[in-house]
Amino acid sequence: MDTPATHFQQPAYSEAAQKALDRTPALFINNQWVVASGATIPVEDPSTGRIISQIADATDAEVDRAVEAARTAFDDGRWSDLPPMRRERILHRLADLLEAHADEFAELEAIDNGKPRDMAAKGDVPGSIATIRYAAGWASKLAGEMIEPAAMPRGAVHAYVRREPVGVAVLIVPWNFPLAMAVQKVAPALAAGCTIVLKPAEQTSLTALRLGDLIAEAGFPAGAVNIITGDGATAGARLVSHPGVDKVAFTGSTEVGKIINRAATDSMKRVTLELGGKSPVIVLPDVNLDEMARGAAAAIFRNSGQVCVAGSRLYAHRSVFDQLIEGLSEEASTQWRPRPSLEEGALMGPLVSREQMDRVMGYVEAGQKAGATVAVGGDTPTSNGGYYVNPTVLVDVNPEMSVVREEIFGPVVVAQRFDELDEVVKAANDTSFGLGASVWTKDLSLMHKLAGRIKSGTVWGNCHSMLDVALPFGGYKQSGIGREKGREGVEIFTELKTVYIKL
Ligand code: ADP
């Protein structure tokens, strides 16, 4: 038998990835790499727990420099006044460059975040390319409107509404989909004509930094894009309250989202927030249980459950509950066993950090203490120092438990039975979150009825976590403010201006 350490051996990094890891810690300001003047933050490979690189922890002065660069670039119009089709072309060039370096980005993402390389190669990176291309088209499609005044005599006033870029946008992104979350804000903000300061999460800044190289190469004017790495509570907080900033777009935990919302609204910055979730998966008795077990497993275990829309509350009809839990447990203990991120065929990697692993295990313990039973998982495999958690299914839970109420952000699902539709709708909506929900049934009429009754920004039928660049995405309740993706995702980076001209 393999020793545990060999069993969890992370394959060697490629030369391109190693080069990215060996770079001098620096910040991307005005299309230049500015070598960090302050402290650095170690970068870990969560598959091994080893420190593999260092990134800059931006100082106050460096944060201010980045905002000034974006401010100057916005105010002199070097980006926003370009013909929209020029902006569109430059964004497409960025997409071309990302396409050309797709393998390297997928590997870096896997090394940095712990997600399987295959998943990054099939999901995160092509998704990011699609996001840039989709947003690029909006640069030349965004438009205002001519509206006839309603309370004035016809022809007395010519009025119209312009749509203008909001200004300097600060984009703060989390560590679960580092590149995809960054690009989901970067591309529409630039398409709208904003200049930006991007701050990736301190745990996973590698792909954002590499993106800086491609931005410089793509032909963006200096200052249009600035990338600051650093601690959230210092560099992030300074960006959010900076007087030179007009808009903050944030994705992350509800807890930090509330702090950011308070700080940003103090100076009336425009704010959009994509926050946490506790998304229900509702299973009706007519489903194919084999497919359902696979679907429920993917809904929670993909990306080690570190997904804001993860299907973390499973509600199955009493008549199918036991069989479904059996199938789901089988999936958990075979397909979804955690593996090092670069290992061929891995479906699930480690969690992003020791802190996150401890947090998730803390929830599992708290659940058990409160009376929950572990159907499968609930432990960490013996590894080589990586942050692995076995996929976990908890049963015998009740709505008061923290594992049912709070976002765990790990590969842990809580499963409950229901008898009546009204009962499951009430249970599904009994949460402070409202990001996603899925309904699994062959009865389409029932599916549409339930879609209308569930309070969440997205409802899926017979699938979970499906997302498309053209369709708006965001949360009800404490899952967020505003929508990303689609037209709305570009319009959140604009202001409306109404012009009246007396004729
Ligand atoms: P998690 O708690 O799961 O690590 P967070 O929501 O804290 O995720 O982090 C998401 C992003 O928000 C990261 O880029 C982080 O640096 C940043 N951040 C954390 N705290 C603050 C803050 N007070 N102000 C601004 N940004 C912050």
XYZ file of C-alpha atoms and ligand atoms in Angstrom:
530
model
C 0.000 0.000 0.000
C 1.105 3.564 -0.678
C 2.299 5.580 2.263
C -0.079 8.493 2.875
C 2.524 11.031 1.681
C 3.002 9.334 -1.697
C -0.698 8.818 -1.951
C -1.225 12.584 -1.819
C 1.790 13.521 -3.947
C 1.282 16.784 -5.864
C 2.731 16.330 -9.388
C 5.587 18.671 -10.408
C 4.776 22.203 -11.590
C 5.438 23.145 -15.202
C 8.184 25.586 -16.117
C 5.652 28.318 -16.945
C 3.936 27.928 -13.567
C 7.275 27.920 -11.736
C 8.218 31.155 -13.515
C 5.005 32.783 -12.293
C 5.769 31.596 -8.749
C 9.324 32.944 -8.891
C 8.392 36.495 -9.849
C 9.368 39.379 -7.573
C 6.397 40.548 -5.480
C 5.043 43.602 -7.283
C 1.897 45.617 -7.949
C 0.511 46.520 -11.354
C 0.086 50.303 -11.524
C -0.073 52.395 -14.711
C 0.848 49.373 -16.853
C 4.097 48.964 -14.896
C 5.185 46.416 -12.325
C 6.050 48.321 -9.159
C 8.224 46.258 -6.824
C 6.603 45.985 -3.386
C 7.999 48.396 -0.836
C 6.302 46.866 2.183
C 5.744 43.423 3.614
C 4.949 40.331 1.602
C 2.342 37.597 2.089
C 3.315 33.935 1.652
C 1.495 31.912 -0.994
C 0.688 28.284 -0.185
C -0.121 25.278 -2.309
C -3.147 23.928 -0.397
C -2.520 20.465 -1.872
C 0.700 20.239 0.185
C 0.585 23.124 2.663
C 3.973 24.258 1.320
C 4.888 27.908 0.833
C 5.603 28.329 -2.868
C 5.741 32.067 -3.496
C 5.299 35.539 -2.018
C 3.000 38.391 -3.038
C 3.090 42.065 -2.087
C 1.036 43.323 0.834
C 0.282 46.779 -0.590
C 1.055 49.722 1.676
C -1.300 52.687 2.077
C 0.908 54.722 -0.260
C 0.778 51.999 -2.917
C -3.006 51.727 -2.647
C -3.244 55.497 -3.070
C -0.936 55.378 -6.099
C -3.116 52.779 -7.782
C -6.276 54.794 -7.154
C -4.568 57.958 -8.442
C -3.494 56.122 -11.593
C -7.059 54.945 -12.216
C -8.438 58.397 -11.362
C -6.131 60.190 -13.806
C -6.808 57.653 -16.541
C -10.540 58.056 -16.058
C -10.601 61.835 -15.793
C -8.536 62.495 -18.928
C -10.716 60.118 -20.955
C -7.869 58.019 -22.328
C -10.035 54.935 -21.883
C -13.642 56.099 -21.566
C -13.430 58.462 -24.556
C -11.975 55.878 -26.920
C -14.402 54.824 -29.648
C -16.372 51.974 -28.035
C -15.303 49.636 -30.830
C -11.644 50.290 -29.912
C -12.390 49.307 -26.317
C -14.197 46.257 -27.617
C -11.165 45.255 -29.709
C -8.716 45.633 -26.854
C -10.926 43.454 -24.662
C -11.026 40.824 -27.404
C -7.227 40.998 -27.591
C -7.108 40.272 -23.865
C -9.400 37.273 -24.445
C -7.081 36.090 -27.261
C -4.059 36.310 -24.960
C -5.839 34.436 -22.194
C -6.792 31.770 -24.714
C -3.162 31.474 -25.799
C -2.083 30.983 -22.159
C -5.080 28.894 -21.091
C -3.066 25.881 -19.886
C -0.785 27.990 -17.742
C -3.714 29.835 -16.159
C -5.527 26.552 -15.415
C -2.423 25.139 -13.751
C -1.748 28.288 -11.724
C -5.349 28.383 -10.550
C -5.139 24.725 -9.507
C -1.869 25.266 -7.639
C -3.059 28.423 -5.895
C -6.648 27.522 -4.992
C -6.439 23.723 -4.794
C -9.150 23.068 -7.378
C -8.496 20.236 -9.863
C -6.561 21.434 -12.904
C -9.072 19.754 -15.168
C -11.902 21.741 -13.615
C -9.997 25.011 -14.053
C -9.139 24.038 -17.639
C -12.743 23.180 -18.536
C -14.537 25.718 -16.364
C -12.720 28.677 -14.845
C -10.478 29.593 -17.764
C -12.835 29.139 -20.760
C -15.576 30.746 -18.657
C -13.335 33.755 -18.089
C -12.553 34.008 -21.811
C -16.284 33.877 -22.626
C -16.974 36.559 -20.023
C -14.426 38.913 -21.590
C -15.760 38.325 -25.110
C -19.377 38.771 -24.029
C -18.629 41.980 -22.101
C -16.495 43.317 -24.973
C -19.573 43.434 -27.192
C -21.436 45.633 -24.714
C -18.835 48.400 -25.092
C -20.424 49.268 -28.438
C -24.003 48.303 -27.521
C -24.638 50.255 -24.319
C -26.976 53.115 -25.067
C -29.077 55.804 -23.484
C -32.682 56.549 -24.326
C -34.790 59.361 -25.764
C -37.925 59.809 -23.682
C -40.870 62.140 -24.410
C -41.675 64.230 -21.324
C -45.147 63.359 -20.082
C -46.300 66.444 -18.178
C -45.071 69.090 -20.626
C -46.528 70.204 -23.931
C -45.214 68.166 -26.861
C -42.196 69.706 -28.551
C -41.456 72.137 -25.698
C -38.532 70.165 -24.334
C -36.078 67.737 -25.863
C -35.066 65.256 -23.174
C -32.828 62.223 -23.242
C -31.019 59.899 -20.881
C -27.319 59.213 -21.280
C -25.573 56.173 -19.876
C -22.102 57.105 -18.647
C -19.328 55.095 -16.994
C -19.511 55.527 -13.234
C -15.795 56.359 -12.909
C -13.086 54.585 -10.924
C -14.270 51.131 -9.883
C -12.660 49.058 -7.132
C -13.148 45.345 -7.682
C -12.619 43.082 -4.678
C -12.768 39.372 -5.332
C -12.643 36.156 -3.308
C -10.474 33.045 -3.462
C -12.925 30.384 -4.653
C -12.877 31.225 -8.386
C -9.996 33.722 -8.429
C -9.684 34.388 -12.168
C -13.349 33.953 -13.067
C -14.546 36.251 -10.264
C -11.950 38.870 -11.200
C -12.841 38.794 -14.882
C -16.579 38.873 -14.111
C -15.982 42.394 -12.788
C -12.943 43.536 -14.809
C -14.461 42.929 -18.254
C -17.855 44.638 -17.801
C -16.305 47.541 -15.873
C -13.868 48.169 -18.732
C -16.563 47.656 -21.360
C -18.636 50.327 -19.615
C -15.663 52.722 -19.794
C -14.604 52.642 -16.143
C -10.997 52.489 -15.028
C -10.315 49.972 -12.310
C -8.319 48.832 -9.319
C -8.586 45.075 -8.870
C -7.800 43.440 -5.547
C -7.670 39.649 -5.622
C -7.893 37.659 -2.386
C -4.635 37.384 -0.457
C -4.864 33.556 -0.591
C -5.132 33.424 -4.396
C -3.581 36.319 -6.290
C -1.458 34.427 -8.816
C -3.781 34.433 -11.816
C -4.765 38.074 -11.277
C -1.075 39.005 -11.330
C -0.488 37.016 -14.507
C -3.542 38.752 -15.979
C -1.647 42.023 -15.400
C 1.022 40.884 -17.872
C -1.647 40.184 -20.486
C -3.357 43.526 -19.825
C -0.114 45.368 -20.511
C 0.320 43.352 -23.710
C -3.270 43.757 -24.910
C -2.902 47.515 -25.365
C -4.956 49.035 -22.549
C -3.834 52.614 -21.869
C -1.750 53.076 -18.718
C -3.883 53.398 -15.585
C -7.019 51.798 -17.068
C -6.286 48.648 -15.078
C -4.377 48.512 -11.791
C -3.902 45.408 -9.678
C -3.160 45.590 -5.975
C -2.446 42.532 -3.865
C -2.684 42.676 -0.107
C -4.571 42.094 3.063
C -8.334 42.643 2.977
C -8.585 44.449 6.288
C -5.866 46.976 5.330
C -5.398 47.336 1.546
C -8.994 46.255 0.806
C -10.491 48.522 3.446
C -8.432 51.498 2.240
C -9.619 50.995 -1.337
C -13.252 50.813 -0.273
C -13.178 54.066 1.684
C -10.857 55.937 -0.693
C -12.275 59.323 -1.783
C -10.937 58.822 -5.316
C -13.172 55.809 -5.890
C -16.722 55.990 -7.326
C -17.855 52.381 -7.282
C -17.124 49.209 -5.335
C -18.001 45.776 -6.680
C -17.394 42.990 -4.184
C -17.767 39.236 -4.112
C -17.130 37.421 -0.849
C -18.638 36.552 2.489
C -21.799 38.242 3.745
C -19.873 39.275 6.852
C -17.245 41.237 4.892
C -19.904 42.418 2.427
C -21.703 44.187 5.268
C -18.475 45.893 6.397
C -17.755 46.999 2.834
C -21.301 48.212 2.288
C -21.114 50.375 5.411
C -17.696 51.802 4.485
C -18.634 52.487 0.869
C -22.032 54.016 1.483
C -20.542 56.435 3.996
C -19.235 58.312 0.970
C -22.180 57.240 -1.245
C -20.093 55.098 -3.549
C -22.093 52.842 -5.818
C -21.962 49.339 -4.388
C -22.787 45.903 -5.747
C -22.336 42.834 -3.586
C -22.310 39.141 -4.430
C -22.364 37.382 -1.061
C -22.982 34.067 0.597
C -25.677 31.473 0.210
C -27.218 28.350 1.670
C -28.896 27.058 -1.423
C -31.586 24.374 -1.172
C -31.786 21.331 -3.465
C -35.389 20.112 -3.535
C -35.944 16.536 -4.668
C -39.429 15.328 -5.593
C -40.353 11.632 -5.593
C -40.446 11.168 -9.392
C -36.700 11.670 -10.065
C -34.242 9.072 -11.359
C -32.360 8.402 -8.134
C -29.009 7.470 -9.734
C -28.900 10.704 -11.692
C -30.126 12.569 -8.640
C -27.326 11.237 -6.452
C -24.773 12.394 -9.026
C -26.496 15.779 -9.343
C -26.714 16.334 -5.582
C -23.047 15.345 -5.173
C -21.847 17.758 -7.863
C -24.086 20.505 -6.420
C -22.185 20.444 -3.114
C -18.770 18.855 -3.696
C -17.660 20.763 -6.814
C -14.791 23.130 -5.931
C -14.758 21.444 -2.490
C -18.070 23.131 -1.710
C -16.388 26.534 -1.852
C -19.100 27.873 -4.128
C -21.518 30.647 -3.174
C -24.411 28.768 -4.834
C -23.393 25.315 -3.506
C -26.398 23.051 -2.937
C -25.722 22.797 0.778
C -29.252 22.041 2.031
C -30.761 18.898 0.557
C -34.527 18.404 0.952
C -35.673 15.023 -0.347
C -39.200 13.643 -0.276
C -39.579 11.062 2.492
C -40.288 8.284 -0.040
C -36.847 8.662 -1.690
C -34.736 10.071 1.145
C -32.977 6.913 2.366
C -32.126 5.664 -1.101
C -30.834 9.077 -2.150
C -28.604 9.384 0.912
C -27.206 5.953 0.120
C -26.425 6.960 -3.480
C -24.993 10.321 -2.445
C -22.767 8.679 0.193
C -21.514 6.239 -2.430
C -20.634 9.144 -4.760
C -18.904 10.942 -1.875
C -16.721 8.016 -0.921
C -15.728 7.078 -4.483
C -15.816 9.807 -7.189
C -15.353 12.796 -4.902
C -12.534 11.636 -2.645
C -10.144 14.611 -2.449
C -6.948 14.480 -4.496
C -4.001 16.844 -5.094
C -5.041 19.545 -7.548
C -2.637 18.627 -10.341
C -3.391 14.912 -10.228
C -4.956 13.577 -13.416
C -8.653 12.761 -13.004
C -9.113 14.554 -9.669
C -12.714 15.735 -9.207
C -12.192 17.485 -5.886
C -9.065 18.995 -4.369
C -8.243 20.305 -0.898
C -9.819 23.390 0.662
C -8.038 26.672 0.022
C -6.305 27.043 3.400
C -5.808 25.599 6.849
C -8.106 28.323 8.191
C -10.897 27.183 5.871
C -10.308 23.505 6.686
C -10.501 24.253 10.414
C -13.635 26.316 9.906
C -15.359 23.520 8.005
C -14.318 20.857 10.520
C -15.541 23.154 13.311
C -18.980 23.205 11.697
C -19.025 19.418 11.344
C -18.159 19.024 15.032
C -20.750 21.604 16.070
C -23.360 19.754 13.997
C -22.549 16.438 15.639
C -22.611 18.017 19.085
C -26.078 19.374 18.323
C -27.299 15.891 17.362
C -26.529 15.508 13.651
C -25.328 12.129 12.348
C -22.546 11.736 9.801
C -23.804 9.552 6.935
C -20.438 9.759 5.177
C -17.190 11.744 5.621
C -16.937 14.141 8.524
C -13.178 13.727 8.718
C -9.905 14.670 7.041
C -7.807 12.049 5.242
C -4.206 11.486 6.332
C -2.261 13.443 3.759
C 1.054 15.130 3.165
C 0.098 18.367 4.887
C -2.575 19.550 2.449
C -5.962 20.878 3.528
C -8.200 17.972 2.552
C -11.679 17.337 3.940
C -13.620 14.231 2.962
C -16.978 14.966 1.341
C -19.548 14.916 4.102
C -23.274 14.246 4.363
C -25.035 15.117 7.633
C -28.468 13.711 8.474
C -30.705 13.984 11.576
C -30.380 17.751 11.397
C -32.938 20.359 12.398
C -33.518 23.955 11.266
C -32.004 25.438 14.420
C -28.523 23.962 13.914
C -25.659 26.183 12.730
C -24.867 23.624 9.993
C -28.332 24.261 8.551
C -28.452 28.033 9.041
C -24.924 29.201 8.237
C -22.787 29.037 5.114
C -20.085 26.404 5.718
C -18.279 26.909 2.382
C -16.946 23.382 2.324
C -17.924 19.906 1.065
C -20.678 19.459 3.633
C -24.365 18.982 2.864
C -27.178 18.767 5.407
C -30.042 16.503 4.348
C -33.645 16.645 5.512
C -36.907 14.830 4.642
C -40.195 16.471 3.663
C -43.749 15.271 3.055
C -45.689 18.256 1.674
C -44.814 20.889 -0.934
C -45.842 23.801 1.296
C -43.590 22.439 3.993
C -40.518 22.262 1.728
C -41.117 25.727 0.239
C -41.301 27.139 3.760
C -38.131 25.305 4.792
C -36.268 26.351 1.629
C -37.133 30.004 2.276
C -36.338 29.815 5.998
C -32.907 31.405 5.585
C -31.325 34.837 5.599
C -29.768 33.995 2.214
C -31.345 33.876 -1.241
C -28.758 33.141 -3.903
C -29.732 29.897 -5.632
C -32.075 26.909 -5.387
C -32.737 23.832 -7.460
C -35.869 21.772 -7.991
C -35.601 18.236 -9.336
C -38.718 16.672 -10.868
C -40.158 15.471 -14.180
C -43.311 17.528 -13.497
C -42.602 20.741 -15.436
C -45.728 22.514 -14.304
C -44.775 21.946 -10.684
C -41.232 23.065 -11.461
C -42.452 26.465 -12.719
C -44.793 26.875 -9.768
C -41.981 26.199 -7.303
C -39.607 28.496 -9.207
C -42.046 31.309 -8.512
C -42.317 30.549 -4.803
C -38.632 30.284 -3.910
C -36.989 33.505 -2.758
C -33.650 33.442 -4.522
C -31.880 35.196 -7.390
C -31.550 31.996 -9.410
C -33.660 28.818 -9.555
C -32.490 25.751 -11.469
C -34.606 22.882 -12.732
C -32.985 19.427 -12.819
C -29.499 20.938 -12.535
C -27.593 23.106 -10.081
C -24.946 25.877 -10.360
C -25.466 26.321 -14.110
C -24.417 29.865 -15.016
C -24.194 31.705 -18.323
C -22.495 34.992 -19.184
C -25.683 36.446 -20.680
C -27.997 35.756 -17.737
C -28.179 37.993 -14.680
C -26.853 36.529 -11.443
C -27.207 37.807 -7.883
C -28.917 37.439 -4.586
C -32.150 38.102 -2.756
C -31.942 39.038 0.929
C -28.483 38.867 2.525
C -26.989 37.180 -0.541
C -26.267 40.515 -2.126
C -27.187 43.733 -3.866
C -27.382 44.066 -7.651
C -26.813 41.626 -10.490
C -23.712 40.612 -12.408
C -23.473 38.946 -15.841
C -25.723 39.871 -18.743
C -26.662 43.459 -19.581
C -27.208 44.207 -15.889
C -23.627 43.213 -15.136
C -22.364 45.999 -17.403
C -24.995 48.546 -16.404
C -23.917 48.338 -12.737
C -20.772 50.177 -13.874
C -22.762 53.080 -15.316
C -24.675 56.142 -14.136
C -27.747 57.580 -15.820
C -27.750 61.239 -16.710
C -30.933 62.993 -17.788
C -30.602 65.997 -20.101
C -33.449 68.535 -20.625
C -33.214 71.119 -23.375
C -35.929 73.765 -23.619
C -36.762 74.238 -27.264
P -13.236 34.861 3.288
O -13.697 35.386 4.621
O -13.998 33.701 2.871
O -11.742 34.755 3.185
P -13.731 37.432 2.400
O -15.128 37.773 2.109
O -13.120 37.814 3.696
O -13.603 35.916 2.202
O -12.746 37.969 1.294
C -13.123 38.368 0.005
C -12.266 39.533 -0.413
O -12.525 40.642 0.437
C -10.762 39.302 -0.333
O -10.162 39.909 -1.473
C -10.370 40.023 0.932
O -9.036 40.473 0.905
C -11.320 41.192 0.910
N -11.571 41.800 2.226
C -11.626 41.209 3.432
N -11.913 42.108 4.399
C -12.060 43.307 3.794
C -12.384 44.639 4.238
N -12.618 44.914 5.515
N -12.440 45.606 3.317
C -12.226 45.359 2.008
N -11.923 44.144 1.529
C -11.846 43.122 2.400
